PDB file of C-alpha atoms in Angstrom:
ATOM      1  CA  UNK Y   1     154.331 123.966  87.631  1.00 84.00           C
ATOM      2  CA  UNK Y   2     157.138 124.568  90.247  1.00 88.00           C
ATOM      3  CA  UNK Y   3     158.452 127.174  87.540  1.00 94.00           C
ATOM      4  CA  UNK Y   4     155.345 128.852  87.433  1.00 96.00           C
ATOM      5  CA  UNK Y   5     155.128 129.309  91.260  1.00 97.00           C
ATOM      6  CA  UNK Y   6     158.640 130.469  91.719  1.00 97.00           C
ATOM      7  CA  UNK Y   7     158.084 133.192  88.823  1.00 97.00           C
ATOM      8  CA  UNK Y   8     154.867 134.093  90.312  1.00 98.00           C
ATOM      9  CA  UNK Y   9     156.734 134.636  93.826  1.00 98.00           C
ATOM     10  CA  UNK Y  10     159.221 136.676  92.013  1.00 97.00           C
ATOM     11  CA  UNK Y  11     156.849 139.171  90.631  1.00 97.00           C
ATOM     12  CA  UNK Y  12     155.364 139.503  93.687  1.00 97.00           C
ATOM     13  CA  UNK Y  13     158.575 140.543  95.021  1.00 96.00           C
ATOM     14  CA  UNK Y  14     159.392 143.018  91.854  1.00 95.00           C
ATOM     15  CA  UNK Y  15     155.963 144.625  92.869  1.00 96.00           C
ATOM     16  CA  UNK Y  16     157.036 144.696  96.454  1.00 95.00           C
ATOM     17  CA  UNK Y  17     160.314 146.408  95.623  1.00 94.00           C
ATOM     18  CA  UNK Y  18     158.957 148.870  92.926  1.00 91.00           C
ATOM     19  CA  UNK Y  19     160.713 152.153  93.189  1.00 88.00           C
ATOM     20  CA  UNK Y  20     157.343 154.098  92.488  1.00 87.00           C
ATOM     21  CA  UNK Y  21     153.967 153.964  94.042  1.00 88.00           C
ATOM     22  CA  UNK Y  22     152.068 151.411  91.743  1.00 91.00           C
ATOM     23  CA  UNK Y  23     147.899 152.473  91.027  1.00 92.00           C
ATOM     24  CA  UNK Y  24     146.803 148.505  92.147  1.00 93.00           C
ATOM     25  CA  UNK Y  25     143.211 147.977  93.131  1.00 93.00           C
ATOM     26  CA  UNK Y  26     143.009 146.999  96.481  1.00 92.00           C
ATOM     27  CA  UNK Y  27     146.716 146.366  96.740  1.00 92.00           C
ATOM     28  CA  UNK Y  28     146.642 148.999  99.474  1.00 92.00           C
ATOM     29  CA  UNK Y  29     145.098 145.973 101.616  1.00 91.00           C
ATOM     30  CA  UNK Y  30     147.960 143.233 100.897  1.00 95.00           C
ATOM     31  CA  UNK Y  31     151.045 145.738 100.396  1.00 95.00           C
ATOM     32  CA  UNK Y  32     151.571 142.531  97.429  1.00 96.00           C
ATOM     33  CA  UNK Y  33     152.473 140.002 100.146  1.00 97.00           C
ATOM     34  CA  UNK Y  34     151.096 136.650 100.740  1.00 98.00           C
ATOM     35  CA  UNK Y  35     150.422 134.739 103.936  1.00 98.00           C
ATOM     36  CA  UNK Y  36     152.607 131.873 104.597  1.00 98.00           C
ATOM     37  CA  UNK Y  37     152.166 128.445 102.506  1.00 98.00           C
ATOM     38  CA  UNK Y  38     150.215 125.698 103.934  1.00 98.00           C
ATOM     39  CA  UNK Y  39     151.664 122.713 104.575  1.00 98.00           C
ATOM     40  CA  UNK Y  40     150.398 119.243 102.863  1.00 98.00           C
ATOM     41  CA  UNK Y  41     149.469 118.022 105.567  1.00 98.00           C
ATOM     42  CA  UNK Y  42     147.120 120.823 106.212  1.00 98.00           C
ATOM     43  CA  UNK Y  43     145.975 121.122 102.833  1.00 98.00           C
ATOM     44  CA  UNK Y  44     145.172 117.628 102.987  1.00 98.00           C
ATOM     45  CA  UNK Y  45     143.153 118.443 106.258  1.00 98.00           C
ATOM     46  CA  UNK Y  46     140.808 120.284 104.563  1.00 98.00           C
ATOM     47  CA  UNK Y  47     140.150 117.793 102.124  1.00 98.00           C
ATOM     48  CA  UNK Y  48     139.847 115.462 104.416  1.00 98.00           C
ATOM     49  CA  UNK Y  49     137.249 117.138 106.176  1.00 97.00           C
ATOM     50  CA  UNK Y  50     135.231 118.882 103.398  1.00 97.00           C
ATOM     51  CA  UNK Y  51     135.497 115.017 101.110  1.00 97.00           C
ATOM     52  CA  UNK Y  52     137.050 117.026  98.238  1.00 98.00           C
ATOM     53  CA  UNK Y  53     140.601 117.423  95.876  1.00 98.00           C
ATOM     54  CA  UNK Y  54     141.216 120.735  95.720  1.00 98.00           C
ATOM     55  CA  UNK Y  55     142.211 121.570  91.613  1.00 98.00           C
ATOM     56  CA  UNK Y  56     146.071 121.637  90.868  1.00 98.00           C
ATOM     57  CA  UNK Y  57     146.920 124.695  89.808  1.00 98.00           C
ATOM     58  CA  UNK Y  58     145.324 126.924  93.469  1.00 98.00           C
ATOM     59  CA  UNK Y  59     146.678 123.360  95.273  1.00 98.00           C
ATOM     60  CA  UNK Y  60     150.041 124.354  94.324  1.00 98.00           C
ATOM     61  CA  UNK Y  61     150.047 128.005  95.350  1.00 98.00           C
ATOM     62  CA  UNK Y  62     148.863 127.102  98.907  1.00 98.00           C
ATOM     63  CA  UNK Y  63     151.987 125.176  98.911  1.00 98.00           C
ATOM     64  CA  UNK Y  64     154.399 127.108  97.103  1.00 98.00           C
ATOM     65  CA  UNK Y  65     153.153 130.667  96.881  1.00 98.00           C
ATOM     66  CA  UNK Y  66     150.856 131.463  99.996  1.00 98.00           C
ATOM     67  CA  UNK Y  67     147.805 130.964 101.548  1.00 98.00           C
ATOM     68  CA  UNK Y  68     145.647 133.914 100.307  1.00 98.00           C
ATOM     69  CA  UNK Y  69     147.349 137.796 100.409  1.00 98.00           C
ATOM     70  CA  UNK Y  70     148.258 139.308  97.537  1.00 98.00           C
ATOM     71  CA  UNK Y  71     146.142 138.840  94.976  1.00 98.00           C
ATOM     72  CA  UNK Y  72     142.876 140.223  92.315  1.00 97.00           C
ATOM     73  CA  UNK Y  73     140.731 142.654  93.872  1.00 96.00           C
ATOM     74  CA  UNK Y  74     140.995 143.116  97.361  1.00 96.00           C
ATOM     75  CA  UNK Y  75     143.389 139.615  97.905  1.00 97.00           C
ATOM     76  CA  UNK Y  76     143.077 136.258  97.808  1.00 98.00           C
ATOM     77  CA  UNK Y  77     141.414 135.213 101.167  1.00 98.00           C
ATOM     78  CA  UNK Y  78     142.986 132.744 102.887  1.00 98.00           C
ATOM     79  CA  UNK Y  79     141.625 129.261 102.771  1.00 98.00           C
ATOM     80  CA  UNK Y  80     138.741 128.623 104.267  1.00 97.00           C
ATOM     81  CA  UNK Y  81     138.170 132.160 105.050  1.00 97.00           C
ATOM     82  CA  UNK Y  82     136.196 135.249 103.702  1.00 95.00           C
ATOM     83  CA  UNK Y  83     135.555 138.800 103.558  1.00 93.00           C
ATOM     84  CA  UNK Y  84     133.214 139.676 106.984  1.00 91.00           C
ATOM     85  CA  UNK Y  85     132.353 143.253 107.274  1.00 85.00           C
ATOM     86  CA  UNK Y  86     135.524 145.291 107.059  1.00 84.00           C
ATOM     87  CA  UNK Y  87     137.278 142.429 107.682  1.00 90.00           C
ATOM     88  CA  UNK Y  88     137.881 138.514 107.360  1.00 93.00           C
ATOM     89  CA  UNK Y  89     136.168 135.388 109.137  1.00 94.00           C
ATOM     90  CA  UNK Y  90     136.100 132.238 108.781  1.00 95.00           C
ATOM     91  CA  UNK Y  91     133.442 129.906 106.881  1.00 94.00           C
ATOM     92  CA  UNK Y  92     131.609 126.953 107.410  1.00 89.00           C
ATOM     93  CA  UNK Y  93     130.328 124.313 105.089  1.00 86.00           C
ATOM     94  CA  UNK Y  94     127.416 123.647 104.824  1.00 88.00           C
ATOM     95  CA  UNK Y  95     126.782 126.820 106.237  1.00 87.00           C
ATOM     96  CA  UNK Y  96     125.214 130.393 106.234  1.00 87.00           C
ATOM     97  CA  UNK Y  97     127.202 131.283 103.035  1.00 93.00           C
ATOM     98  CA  UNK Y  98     128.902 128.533 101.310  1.00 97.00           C
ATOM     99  CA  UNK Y  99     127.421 125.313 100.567  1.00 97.00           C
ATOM    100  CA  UNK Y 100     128.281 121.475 100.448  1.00 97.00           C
ATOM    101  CA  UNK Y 101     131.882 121.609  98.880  1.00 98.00           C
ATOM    102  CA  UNK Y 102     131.868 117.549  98.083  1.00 97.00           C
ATOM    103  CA  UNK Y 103     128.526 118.356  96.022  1.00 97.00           C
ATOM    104  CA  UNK Y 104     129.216 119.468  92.105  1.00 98.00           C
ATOM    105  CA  UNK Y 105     128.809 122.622  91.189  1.00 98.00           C
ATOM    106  CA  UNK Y 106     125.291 122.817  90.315  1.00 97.00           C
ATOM    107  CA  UNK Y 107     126.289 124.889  86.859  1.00 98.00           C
ATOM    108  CA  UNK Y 108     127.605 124.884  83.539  1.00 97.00           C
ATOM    109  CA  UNK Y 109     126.406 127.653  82.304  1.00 97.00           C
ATOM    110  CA  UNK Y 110     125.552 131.258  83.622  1.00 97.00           C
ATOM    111  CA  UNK Y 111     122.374 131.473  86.288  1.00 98.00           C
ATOM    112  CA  UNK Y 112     120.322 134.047  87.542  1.00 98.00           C
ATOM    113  CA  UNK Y 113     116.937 132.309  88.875  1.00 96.00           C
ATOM    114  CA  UNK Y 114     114.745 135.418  89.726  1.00 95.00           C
ATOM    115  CA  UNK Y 115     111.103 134.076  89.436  1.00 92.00           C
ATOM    116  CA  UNK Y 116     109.225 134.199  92.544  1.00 89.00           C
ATOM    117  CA  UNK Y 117     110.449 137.548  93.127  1.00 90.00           C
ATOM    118  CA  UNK Y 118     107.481 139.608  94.563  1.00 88.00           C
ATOM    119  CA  UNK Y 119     106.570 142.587  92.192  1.00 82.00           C
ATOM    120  CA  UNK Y 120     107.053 145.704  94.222  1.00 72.00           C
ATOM    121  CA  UNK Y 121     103.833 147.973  94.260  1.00 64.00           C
ATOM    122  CA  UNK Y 122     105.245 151.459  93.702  1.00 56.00           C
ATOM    123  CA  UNK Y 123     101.972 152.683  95.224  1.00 58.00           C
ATOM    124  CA  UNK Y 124     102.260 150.719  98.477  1.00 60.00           C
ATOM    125  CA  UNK Y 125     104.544 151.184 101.991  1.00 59.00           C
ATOM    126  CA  UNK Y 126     106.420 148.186 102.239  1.00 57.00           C
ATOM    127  CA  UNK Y 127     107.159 149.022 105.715  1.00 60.00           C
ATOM    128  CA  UNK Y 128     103.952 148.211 106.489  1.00 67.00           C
ATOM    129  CA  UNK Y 129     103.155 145.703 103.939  1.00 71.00           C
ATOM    130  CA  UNK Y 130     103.792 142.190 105.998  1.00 78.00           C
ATOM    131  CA  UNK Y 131     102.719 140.263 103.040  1.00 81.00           C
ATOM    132  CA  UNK Y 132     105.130 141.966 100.144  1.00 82.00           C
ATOM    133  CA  UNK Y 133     107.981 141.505 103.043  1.00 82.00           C
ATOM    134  CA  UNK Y 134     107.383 137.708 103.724  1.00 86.00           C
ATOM    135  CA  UNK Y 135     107.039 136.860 100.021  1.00 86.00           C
ATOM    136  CA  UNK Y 136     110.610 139.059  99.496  1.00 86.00           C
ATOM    137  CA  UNK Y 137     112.044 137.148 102.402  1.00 89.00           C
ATOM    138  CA  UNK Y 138     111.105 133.608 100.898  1.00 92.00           C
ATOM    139  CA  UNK Y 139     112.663 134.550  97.487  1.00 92.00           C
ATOM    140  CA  UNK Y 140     115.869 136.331  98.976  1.00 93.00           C
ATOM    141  CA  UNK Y 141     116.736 132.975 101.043  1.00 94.00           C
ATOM    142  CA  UNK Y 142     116.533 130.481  97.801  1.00 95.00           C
ATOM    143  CA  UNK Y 143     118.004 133.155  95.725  1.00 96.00           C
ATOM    144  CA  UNK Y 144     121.022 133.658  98.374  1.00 96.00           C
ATOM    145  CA  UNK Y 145     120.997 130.012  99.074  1.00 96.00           C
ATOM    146  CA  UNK Y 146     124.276 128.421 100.169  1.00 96.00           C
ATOM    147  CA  UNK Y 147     123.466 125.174  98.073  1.00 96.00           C
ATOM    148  CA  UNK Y 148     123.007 127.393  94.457  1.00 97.00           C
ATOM    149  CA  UNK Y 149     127.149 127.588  94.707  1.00 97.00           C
ATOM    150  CA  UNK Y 150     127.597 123.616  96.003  1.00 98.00           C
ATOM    151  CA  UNK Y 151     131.116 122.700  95.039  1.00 98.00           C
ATOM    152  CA  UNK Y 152     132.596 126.045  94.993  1.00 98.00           C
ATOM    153  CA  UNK Y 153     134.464 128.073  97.356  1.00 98.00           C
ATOM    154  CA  UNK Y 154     135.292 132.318  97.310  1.00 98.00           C
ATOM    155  CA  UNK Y 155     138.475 133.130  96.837  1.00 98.00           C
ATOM    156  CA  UNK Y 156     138.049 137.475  96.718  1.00 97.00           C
ATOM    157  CA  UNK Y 157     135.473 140.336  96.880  1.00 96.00           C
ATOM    158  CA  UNK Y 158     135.842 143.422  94.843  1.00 95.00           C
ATOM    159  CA  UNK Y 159     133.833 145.358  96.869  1.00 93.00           C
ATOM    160  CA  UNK Y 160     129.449 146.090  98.002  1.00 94.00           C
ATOM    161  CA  UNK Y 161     128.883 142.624  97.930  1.00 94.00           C
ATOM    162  CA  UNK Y 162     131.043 141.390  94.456  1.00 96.00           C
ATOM    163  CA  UNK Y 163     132.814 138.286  95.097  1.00 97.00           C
ATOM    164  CA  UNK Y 164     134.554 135.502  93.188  1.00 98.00           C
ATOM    165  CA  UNK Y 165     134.506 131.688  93.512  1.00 98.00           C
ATOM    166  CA  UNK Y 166     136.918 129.048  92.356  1.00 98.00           C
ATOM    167  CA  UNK Y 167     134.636 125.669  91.442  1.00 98.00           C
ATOM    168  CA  UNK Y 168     136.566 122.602  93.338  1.00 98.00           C
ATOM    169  CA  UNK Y 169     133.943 119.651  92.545  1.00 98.00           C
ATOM    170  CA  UNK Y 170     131.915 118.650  89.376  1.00 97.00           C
ATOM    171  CA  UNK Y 171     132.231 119.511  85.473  1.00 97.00           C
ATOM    172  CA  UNK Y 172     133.841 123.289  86.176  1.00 98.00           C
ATOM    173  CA  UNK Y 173     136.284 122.318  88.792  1.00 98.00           C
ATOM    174  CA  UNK Y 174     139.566 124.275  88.542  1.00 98.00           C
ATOM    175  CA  UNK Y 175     136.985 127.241  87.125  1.00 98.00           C
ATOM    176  CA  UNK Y 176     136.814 130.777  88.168  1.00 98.00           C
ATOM    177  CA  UNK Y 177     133.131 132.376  88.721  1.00 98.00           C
ATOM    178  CA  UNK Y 178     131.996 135.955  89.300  1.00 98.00           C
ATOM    179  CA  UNK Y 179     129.259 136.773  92.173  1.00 98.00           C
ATOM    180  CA  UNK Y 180     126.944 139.031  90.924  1.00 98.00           C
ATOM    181  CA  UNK Y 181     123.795 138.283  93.140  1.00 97.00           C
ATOM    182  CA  UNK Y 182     124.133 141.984  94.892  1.00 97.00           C
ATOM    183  CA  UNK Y 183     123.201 143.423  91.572  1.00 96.00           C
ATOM    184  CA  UNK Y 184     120.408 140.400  90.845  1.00 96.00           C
ATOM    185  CA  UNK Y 185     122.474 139.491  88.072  1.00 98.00           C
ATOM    186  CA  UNK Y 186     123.570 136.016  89.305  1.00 98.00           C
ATOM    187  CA  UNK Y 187     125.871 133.520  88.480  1.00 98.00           C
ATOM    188  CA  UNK Y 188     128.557 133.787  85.862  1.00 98.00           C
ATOM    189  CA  UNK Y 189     131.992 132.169  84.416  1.00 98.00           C
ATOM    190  CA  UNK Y 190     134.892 134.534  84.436  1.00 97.00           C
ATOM    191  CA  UNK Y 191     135.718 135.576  80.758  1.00 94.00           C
ATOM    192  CA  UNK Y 192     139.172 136.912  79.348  1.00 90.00           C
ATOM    193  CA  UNK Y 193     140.175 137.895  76.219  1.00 84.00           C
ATOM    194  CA  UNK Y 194     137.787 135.229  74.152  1.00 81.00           C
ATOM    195  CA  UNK Y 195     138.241 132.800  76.737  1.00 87.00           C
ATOM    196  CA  UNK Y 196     135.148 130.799  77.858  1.00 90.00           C
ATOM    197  CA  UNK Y 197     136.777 129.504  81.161  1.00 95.00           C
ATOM    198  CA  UNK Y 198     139.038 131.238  83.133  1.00 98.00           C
ATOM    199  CA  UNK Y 199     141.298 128.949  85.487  1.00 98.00           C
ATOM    200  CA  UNK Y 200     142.805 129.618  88.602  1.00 98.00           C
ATOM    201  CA  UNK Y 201     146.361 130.421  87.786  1.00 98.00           C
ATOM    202  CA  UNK Y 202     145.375 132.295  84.503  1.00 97.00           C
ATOM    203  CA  UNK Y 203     143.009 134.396  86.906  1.00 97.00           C
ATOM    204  CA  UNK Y 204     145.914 134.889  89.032  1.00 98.00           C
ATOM    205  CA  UNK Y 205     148.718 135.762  86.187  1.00 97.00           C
ATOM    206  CA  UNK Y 206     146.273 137.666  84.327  1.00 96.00           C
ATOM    207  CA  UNK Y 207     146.113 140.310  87.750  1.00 97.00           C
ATOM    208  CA  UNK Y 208     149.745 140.001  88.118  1.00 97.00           C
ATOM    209  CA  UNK Y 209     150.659 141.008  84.435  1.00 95.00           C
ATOM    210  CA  UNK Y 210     148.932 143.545  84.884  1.00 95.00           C
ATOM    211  CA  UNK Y 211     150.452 144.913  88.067  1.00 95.00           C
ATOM    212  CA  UNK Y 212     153.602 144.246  86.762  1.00 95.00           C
ATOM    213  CA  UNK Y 213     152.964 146.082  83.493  1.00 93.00           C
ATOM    214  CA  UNK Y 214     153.090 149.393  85.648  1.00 92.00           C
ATOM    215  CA  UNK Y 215     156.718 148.330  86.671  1.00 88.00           C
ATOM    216  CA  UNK Y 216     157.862 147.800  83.309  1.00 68.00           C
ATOM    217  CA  UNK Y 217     156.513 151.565  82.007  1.00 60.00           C
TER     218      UNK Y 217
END
């Protein structure tokens, strides 16, 4: 894997050095540079306090890549962070946003729970309908709940709400899975190409291929 992590910083570096503007989402944000690694000793820190093993393959780039940066979408955030606002913050598990990390991932296959949700009366002012806004409220918090992504942490946002998780504990640790709550569409596993799962490095190479294919035109 050392291999893979020293070609992965030296694309990262032939994207740096391109001689012509490159048309990368988001890379306007990370310029294609990471943060600086993580030690093992912190990495094992965060184990340590969160009970987990973080999978292999995003292990390794903490160490011997960077810790977050350049990266899918608007960057990899840096670990234990996330996107707040127009900017980055940290997170706390359990907390507001992400759940109980040592807890498996409470899916296997793609989720979107929506029952409960209040039907909206066309006909009626929300605004002043206390009722239709409690029973909303109630449905938004378990739908947004912390605990419906348990053993999972995010790793980038695309953008109005669009994020992406990488599953650390239970069957679909090492797994890549897309956010699409904002839209009420759920809970989903990355696909690619007729791929089922989508891992953390192949997430990763996949976005870097295709930055790099711009180079190579």
């Amino acid at each position: 894997m050392q291999d893979t992590f020293a070609g992965i910083r030296n694309a990262l570096a032939t994207l740096r050095e391109s001689p012509q503007p490159l048309d990368v989402f988001g890379s306007q944000m990370h310029g294609f540079r990471t943060h600086p690694p993580l030690t093992e000793e912190a990495v094992r820190d965060f184990e340590r306090t969160h009970q987990i093993q973080l999978p292999a393959e995003y292990r390794g780039f903490l160490i011997h890549v960077g810790n977050g940066g350049a990266g899918p979408a608007y960057g990899l955030f840096k670990l234990g962070e996330m996107d707040d606002g127009f900017g980055h913050a940290a997170w706390h598990a359990p907390g507001a946003f992400v759940g109980v990390l040592s807890e498996p991932f409470p899916h296997t296959e793609p989720w979107n729970d929506l029952s409960g949700e209040p039907e909206e009366d066309l006909e009626r002012d929300i605004a002043e309908d206390p009722e239709y806004e409690d029973a909303y409220n109630l449905w938004e918090e378990k739908y947004w709940s912390p605990f419906n992504l348990n053993g999972a942490i995010p790793i980038c946002h695309l953008g109005c709400a669009y994020r992406q998780w990488l599953v650390v504990t239970g069957p679909e640790a090492g797994n890549v899975w897309c956010d699409d709550r904002v839209d009420k569409a759920g809970l989903r596993p990355l696909e690619e190409a007729g791929a089922a799962r989508v891992s953390f490095l192949r997430w990763y190479q996949s976005w870097l291929n295709e930055a790099l294919a711009q180079v190579q035109q």
